[in-house]
Amino acid sequence: MKVPWDRLRMKIARYAPMVSALIVSVVLLYIASRTRPRQPMFLDQQDRVGLKSNAQDGTEEKKSLPEPALGTGEGVPAHPIPLEDKLRTMTNKQLATLYNDYLTNVQVLCRDKIRMGNIHGGGWDVCVDGHYKLKKDNCIVYSFGIDNDFSFDDDVADTFGCEVHAFDPSMNKDGHLRGKLINFHNLGLADINGNGKRSWPMKTLPVIRQDNGHAEKEIDYVKIDIEDSEWGALRYAFKTDALKGIKQLSLEFHMFGKEEVSRYIARLNVLRELYNQGYRIFWTHNNVVSACRFTSVFDGRQRTKCHEVYFLKWV
């Protein structure tokens, strides 16, 4: 029997589009049933406005996470610093490694931090998580070491309305009021009260706090970037309990000059005392500009002389 191929081809051509559409629909339904729905990729105007950071505008607290309790956990360091007697038995390589390892590892978690000021040099990070958040129009910030860059100070004052005290004796500027909230002091932080090595006026932290009426007040944030003078200033602050009431402490630690065992031990003693006084590292950053990079003669590794380290008063 002869098959009517022409008629069969006509029927296939007629029903092929409907069959194809049916197959495509079945496949799409199957895929949809196996795929989780996604959030829309576009926000309406109201959603965009709602995304403004509560941390940046200094308004109400975030509701999604509970505030961390002050003193929750010890924040044990990954590389604890032993007592000085033990440090004196360590090799040069062990001392250099311990110093760098301690400064480059965090000890506690700040779940919400923001950059204030320039994104590179001159800017500093601030924890705005729970207890540590700067209170709008009710906060005090000390900023030691300006070098003609007020970006951090301006940002803190503009964002949170903090009373800011900025200090730098190297700028050849008299003390003045910058805007309404920033008090510039032609003064440096040190372990003496008087003129320093370059005849710059210097004062210790307890005297500065007393002069500003903050001896017994809580200070929300203290930033110290004073080119290797931080070590002596901190030792004096320890002896006089001058860190009392300081909630956040941010420093650039420097290791200028020749690597020596005695210098490593002295600096590790300062870092251990910071830990003993309840300060825990929540963020750290290596400054790797050319002036800070060097190869250690103690361990042969490329290192930095400049560590930006951020502490919370934890316990």
Coordinates of C-alpha atoms in Angstrom, one line a residue:
M1 CA 0.0 0.0 0.0
K2 CA 1.4 3.4 -0.9
V3 CA 1.9 5.8 2.0
P4 CA 0.5 9.3 1.4
W5 CA 3.7 11.1 2.4
D6 CA 2.6 14.5 1.2
R7 CA -0.5 14.4 3.4
L8 CA 1.5 13.2 6.4
R9 CA 4.0 16.0 6.0
M10 CA 1.2 18.5 5.9
K11 CA -0.3 17.2 9.2
I12 CA 3.1 17.3 10.9
A13 CA 3.7 20.8 9.7
R14 CA 0.3 21.8 11.1
Y15 CA 0.7 20.4 14.6
A16 CA 4.5 20.9 15.1
P17 CA 4.2 24.4 16.6
M18 CA 1.6 23.3 19.1
V19 CA 3.6 20.3 20.2
S20 CA 6.8 22.4 20.5
A21 CA 5.0 25.0 22.7
L22 CA 3.6 22.3 24.9
I23 CA 7.0 20.8 25.4
V24 CA 8.5 24.2 26.3
S25 CA 5.7 24.9 28.8
V26 CA 6.3 21.6 30.5
V27 CA 10.0 22.2 30.8
L28 CA 9.5 25.7 32.1
L29 CA 7.0 24.5 34.7
Y30 CA 9.4 21.9 35.9
I31 CA 12.3 24.4 36.2
A32 CA 10.1 26.8 38.1
S33 CA 9.1 24.1 40.6
R34 CA 12.7 23.2 41.3
T35 CA 14.0 26.8 41.7
R36 CA 13.7 28.9 44.8
P37 CA 12.2 32.4 44.2
R38 CA 14.7 35.2 44.2
Q39 CA 14.3 38.7 45.5
P40 CA 13.7 41.4 43.0
M41 CA 16.8 43.1 41.7
F42 CA 15.3 46.6 41.6
L43 CA 14.2 48.7 44.6
D44 CA 11.5 51.3 44.5
Q45 CA 12.2 54.8 45.8
Q46 CA 11.0 54.0 49.4
D47 CA 13.3 51.0 49.6
R48 CA 16.3 53.0 48.4
V49 CA 15.7 55.6 51.1
G50 CA 15.4 52.9 53.7
L51 CA 18.9 51.6 52.9
K52 CA 20.6 54.6 54.5
S53 CA 22.9 53.3 57.2
N54 CA 21.8 53.9 60.7
A55 CA 25.5 53.8 61.6
Q56 CA 26.3 56.7 59.2
D57 CA 23.4 59.0 60.2
G58 CA 23.8 58.2 63.9
T59 CA 20.1 57.6 64.5
E60 CA 18.3 54.6 66.1
E61 CA 20.0 51.3 66.8
K62 CA 19.8 48.4 64.5
K63 CA 17.2 45.9 65.5
S64 CA 18.4 42.7 63.6
L65 CA 21.2 41.8 66.0
P66 CA 21.5 42.0 69.8
E67 CA 24.0 44.3 71.3
P68 CA 27.3 42.6 72.4
A69 CA 27.6 42.6 76.1
L70 CA 30.6 44.4 77.5
G71 CA 33.1 41.8 78.7
T72 CA 31.5 38.9 76.9
G73 CA 34.4 36.4 76.5
E74 CA 38.0 37.2 77.2
G75 CA 39.1 37.7 73.6
V76 CA 42.1 35.4 74.0
P77 CA 44.8 36.2 71.5
A78 CA 46.0 33.6 69.0
H79 CA 49.6 34.6 70.0
P80 CA 49.6 35.5 73.7
I81 CA 52.6 37.5 75.0
P82 CA 54.4 35.8 77.9
L83 CA 55.9 37.7 80.8
E84 CA 59.2 39.5 80.3
D85 CA 61.3 36.7 81.9
K86 CA 60.1 34.3 79.3
L87 CA 60.6 36.9 76.5
R88 CA 64.2 37.2 77.4
T89 CA 64.7 33.5 76.7
M90 CA 63.3 33.7 73.2
T91 CA 65.4 33.9 70.1
N92 CA 65.6 37.0 67.8
K93 CA 63.4 35.2 65.3
Q94 CA 60.8 34.2 67.9
L95 CA 60.5 37.8 69.2
A96 CA 60.1 39.3 65.7
T97 CA 57.5 36.7 64.8
L98 CA 55.6 37.1 68.0
Y99 CA 55.5 41.0 67.6
N100 CA 54.2 40.8 64.1
D101 CA 51.8 38.0 64.7
Y102 CA 50.2 39.7 67.7
L103 CA 49.6 42.9 65.8
T104 CA 48.1 41.3 62.7
N105 CA 45.4 39.1 64.3
V106 CA 42.0 40.1 65.7
Q107 CA 40.9 39.0 69.1
V108 CA 37.2 40.0 69.2
L109 CA 34.5 40.7 66.7
C110 CA 33.0 44.1 65.8
R111 CA 30.1 43.3 63.6
D112 CA 29.6 46.8 62.3
K113 CA 32.6 49.1 61.6
I114 CA 32.8 52.1 59.3
R115 CA 35.6 54.1 57.7
M116 CA 35.8 57.7 58.7
G117 CA 37.8 60.1 56.6
N118 CA 40.0 59.3 53.6
I119 CA 39.8 55.7 52.4
H120 CA 43.7 55.6 52.4
G121 CA 46.0 57.6 54.6
G122 CA 44.3 59.9 57.1
G123 CA 41.1 57.8 57.5
W124 CA 40.4 55.5 60.4
D125 CA 37.9 52.7 61.2
V126 CA 35.3 53.1 64.0
C127 CA 33.3 50.3 65.6
V128 CA 29.6 51.3 65.7
D129 CA 28.4 47.9 67.1
G130 CA 26.1 48.1 70.1
H131 CA 27.8 49.5 73.2
Y132 CA 30.6 51.1 71.2
K133 CA 28.5 53.1 68.8
L134 CA 29.1 56.9 69.0
K135 CA 26.0 58.6 70.4
K136 CA 24.7 61.3 68.2
D137 CA 25.6 64.8 69.5
N138 CA 26.9 63.2 72.7
C139 CA 30.4 61.8 72.1
I140 CA 34.0 62.8 72.7
V141 CA 36.9 62.0 70.3
Y142 CA 40.6 62.6 70.7
S143 CA 42.8 62.6 67.6
F144 CA 46.5 62.7 68.1
G145 CA 48.6 63.3 64.9
I146 CA 46.9 65.2 62.1
D147 CA 49.6 66.1 59.6
N148 CA 47.3 68.7 58.0
D149 CA 44.7 66.0 57.2
F150 CA 41.5 66.6 59.1
S151 CA 39.4 64.2 57.0
F152 CA 38.8 61.8 60.0
D153 CA 38.1 64.6 62.4
D154 CA 35.7 66.4 60.0
D155 CA 33.8 63.1 59.2
V156 CA 33.3 62.2 62.8
A157 CA 32.1 65.7 63.7
D158 CA 29.8 65.9 60.7
T159 CA 28.4 62.4 61.0
F160 CA 28.0 62.0 64.7
G161 CA 28.2 65.5 66.0
C162 CA 31.0 64.6 68.4
E163 CA 33.2 67.0 70.3
V164 CA 36.5 66.5 68.7
H165 CA 39.9 67.4 70.0
A166 CA 42.7 67.3 67.4
F167 CA 46.4 67.5 68.5
D168 CA 49.5 68.2 66.4
P169 CA 52.5 70.4 67.3
S170 CA 54.3 69.8 64.0
M171 CA 51.9 71.9 61.8
N172 CA 53.0 75.4 63.0
K173 CA 49.4 76.4 63.6
D174 CA 48.0 78.0 66.7
G175 CA 45.2 76.4 68.6
H176 CA 41.8 77.3 67.0
L177 CA 38.3 76.1 66.6
R178 CA 37.7 74.4 63.3
G179 CA 34.0 74.7 62.5
K180 CA 31.8 74.3 65.6
L181 CA 32.9 71.0 67.0
I182 CA 36.7 70.5 66.3
N183 CA 39.1 72.0 68.7
F184 CA 42.7 72.1 67.3
H185 CA 45.5 72.1 69.9
N186 CA 49.1 73.0 69.0
L187 CA 50.2 70.3 71.3
G188 CA 51.7 66.8 71.2
L189 CA 51.1 63.6 73.2
A190 CA 54.1 62.2 75.1
D191 CA 55.4 60.9 78.4
I192 CA 56.5 64.4 79.5
N193 CA 54.8 67.8 80.2
G194 CA 57.0 70.4 78.6
N195 CA 58.9 70.9 75.4
G196 CA 59.9 67.8 73.4
K197 CA 63.0 67.1 71.3
R198 CA 62.1 69.7 68.7
S199 CA 60.9 72.2 71.2
W200 CA 57.4 71.3 70.5
P201 CA 54.9 71.6 73.4
M202 CA 54.0 68.2 74.7
K203 CA 51.7 66.9 77.4
T204 CA 50.8 63.5 78.9
L205 CA 47.4 62.0 78.5
P206 CA 46.2 62.5 82.1
V207 CA 47.1 66.2 82.0
I208 CA 45.4 66.7 78.6
R209 CA 42.2 65.0 79.9
Q210 CA 42.4 67.2 83.0
D211 CA 42.9 70.4 81.0
N212 CA 39.9 69.6 78.8
G213 CA 37.6 68.7 81.7
H214 CA 37.5 65.0 80.7
A215 CA 39.5 63.4 83.6
E216 CA 36.4 61.6 84.8
K217 CA 34.4 61.5 81.6
E218 CA 34.0 58.7 79.2
I219 CA 35.9 59.2 75.9
D220 CA 34.4 57.3 73.0
Y221 CA 37.3 57.2 70.7
V222 CA 41.1 58.0 70.9
K223 CA 43.2 57.9 67.8
I224 CA 47.0 58.0 68.1
D225 CA 49.4 58.3 65.2
I226 CA 52.5 60.1 66.6
E227 CA 55.5 58.4 64.8
D228 CA 57.0 56.1 67.4
S229 CA 56.2 58.3 70.4
E230 CA 53.1 56.2 71.2
W231 CA 55.2 53.7 73.2
G232 CA 56.3 56.2 75.8
A233 CA 52.9 57.9 75.9
L234 CA 51.2 54.6 76.6
R235 CA 53.7 53.6 79.4
Y236 CA 52.9 56.8 81.1
A237 CA 49.2 56.4 80.6
F238 CA 49.4 52.9 82.2
K239 CA 51.1 54.3 85.4
T240 CA 48.5 57.0 85.8
D241 CA 45.4 55.0 84.9
A242 CA 44.8 57.6 82.0
L243 CA 43.1 55.0 79.8
K244 CA 40.2 54.8 82.2
G245 CA 36.8 55.4 80.4
I246 CA 38.3 55.1 76.8
K247 CA 36.0 52.8 74.8
Q248 CA 37.9 52.6 71.5
L249 CA 41.6 53.1 71.1
S250 CA 43.2 53.1 67.6
L251 CA 47.0 53.4 67.1
E252 CA 49.6 53.2 64.4
F253 CA 52.4 51.3 66.1
H254 CA 55.9 52.1 64.7
M255 CA 59.1 50.1 64.8
F256 CA 61.5 52.7 63.5
G257 CA 65.3 52.4 63.8
K258 CA 67.4 49.3 64.1
E259 CA 65.9 45.9 65.1
E260 CA 67.1 45.1 68.6
V261 CA 66.0 42.5 71.1
S262 CA 65.5 45.1 73.8
R263 CA 63.2 47.1 71.6
Y264 CA 61.1 44.1 70.7
I265 CA 60.8 43.2 74.4
A266 CA 59.9 46.7 75.5
R267 CA 57.1 46.9 72.8
L268 CA 55.8 43.5 73.6
N269 CA 55.5 44.5 77.3
V270 CA 53.4 47.5 76.2
L271 CA 51.1 45.3 74.1
R272 CA 50.7 42.8 77.0
E273 CA 49.8 45.7 79.3
L274 CA 47.1 46.9 76.9
Y275 CA 45.7 43.4 76.9
N276 CA 45.8 43.3 80.7
Q277 CA 43.9 46.6 80.9
G278 CA 41.1 45.1 78.9
Y279 CA 41.8 46.2 75.3
R280 CA 41.2 43.7 72.6
I281 CA 42.1 44.0 68.9
F282 CA 39.0 44.1 66.6
W283 CA 40.7 45.2 63.4
T284 CA 44.3 45.5 62.1
H285 CA 45.9 46.8 59.0
N286 CA 49.5 46.8 57.8
N287 CA 50.7 50.1 56.4
V288 CA 52.8 49.0 53.4
V289 CA 53.9 52.4 52.0
S290 CA 57.6 52.3 51.0
A291 CA 58.7 54.2 54.1
C292 CA 57.3 51.4 56.3
R293 CA 58.5 48.3 54.4
F294 CA 61.7 46.5 55.4
T295 CA 63.2 43.0 55.5
S296 CA 63.7 41.8 59.0
V297 CA 67.3 40.7 59.9
F298 CA 65.8 38.6 62.7
D299 CA 63.5 36.3 60.6
G300 CA 64.4 37.2 57.0
R301 CA 60.8 38.1 56.1
Q302 CA 59.5 41.3 54.5
R303 CA 57.7 43.2 57.3
T304 CA 56.2 46.6 57.9
K305 CA 57.3 49.1 60.5
C306 CA 53.8 50.6 60.7
H307 CA 50.8 48.6 62.0
E308 CA 47.4 50.3 62.3
V309 CA 45.7 48.5 65.2
Y310 CA 42.1 49.0 66.5
F311 CA 41.1 48.1 70.1
L312 CA 37.9 47.9 72.0
K313 CA 37.7 48.2 75.8
W314 CA 36.4 44.7 76.2
V315 CA 36.8 43.7 79.8

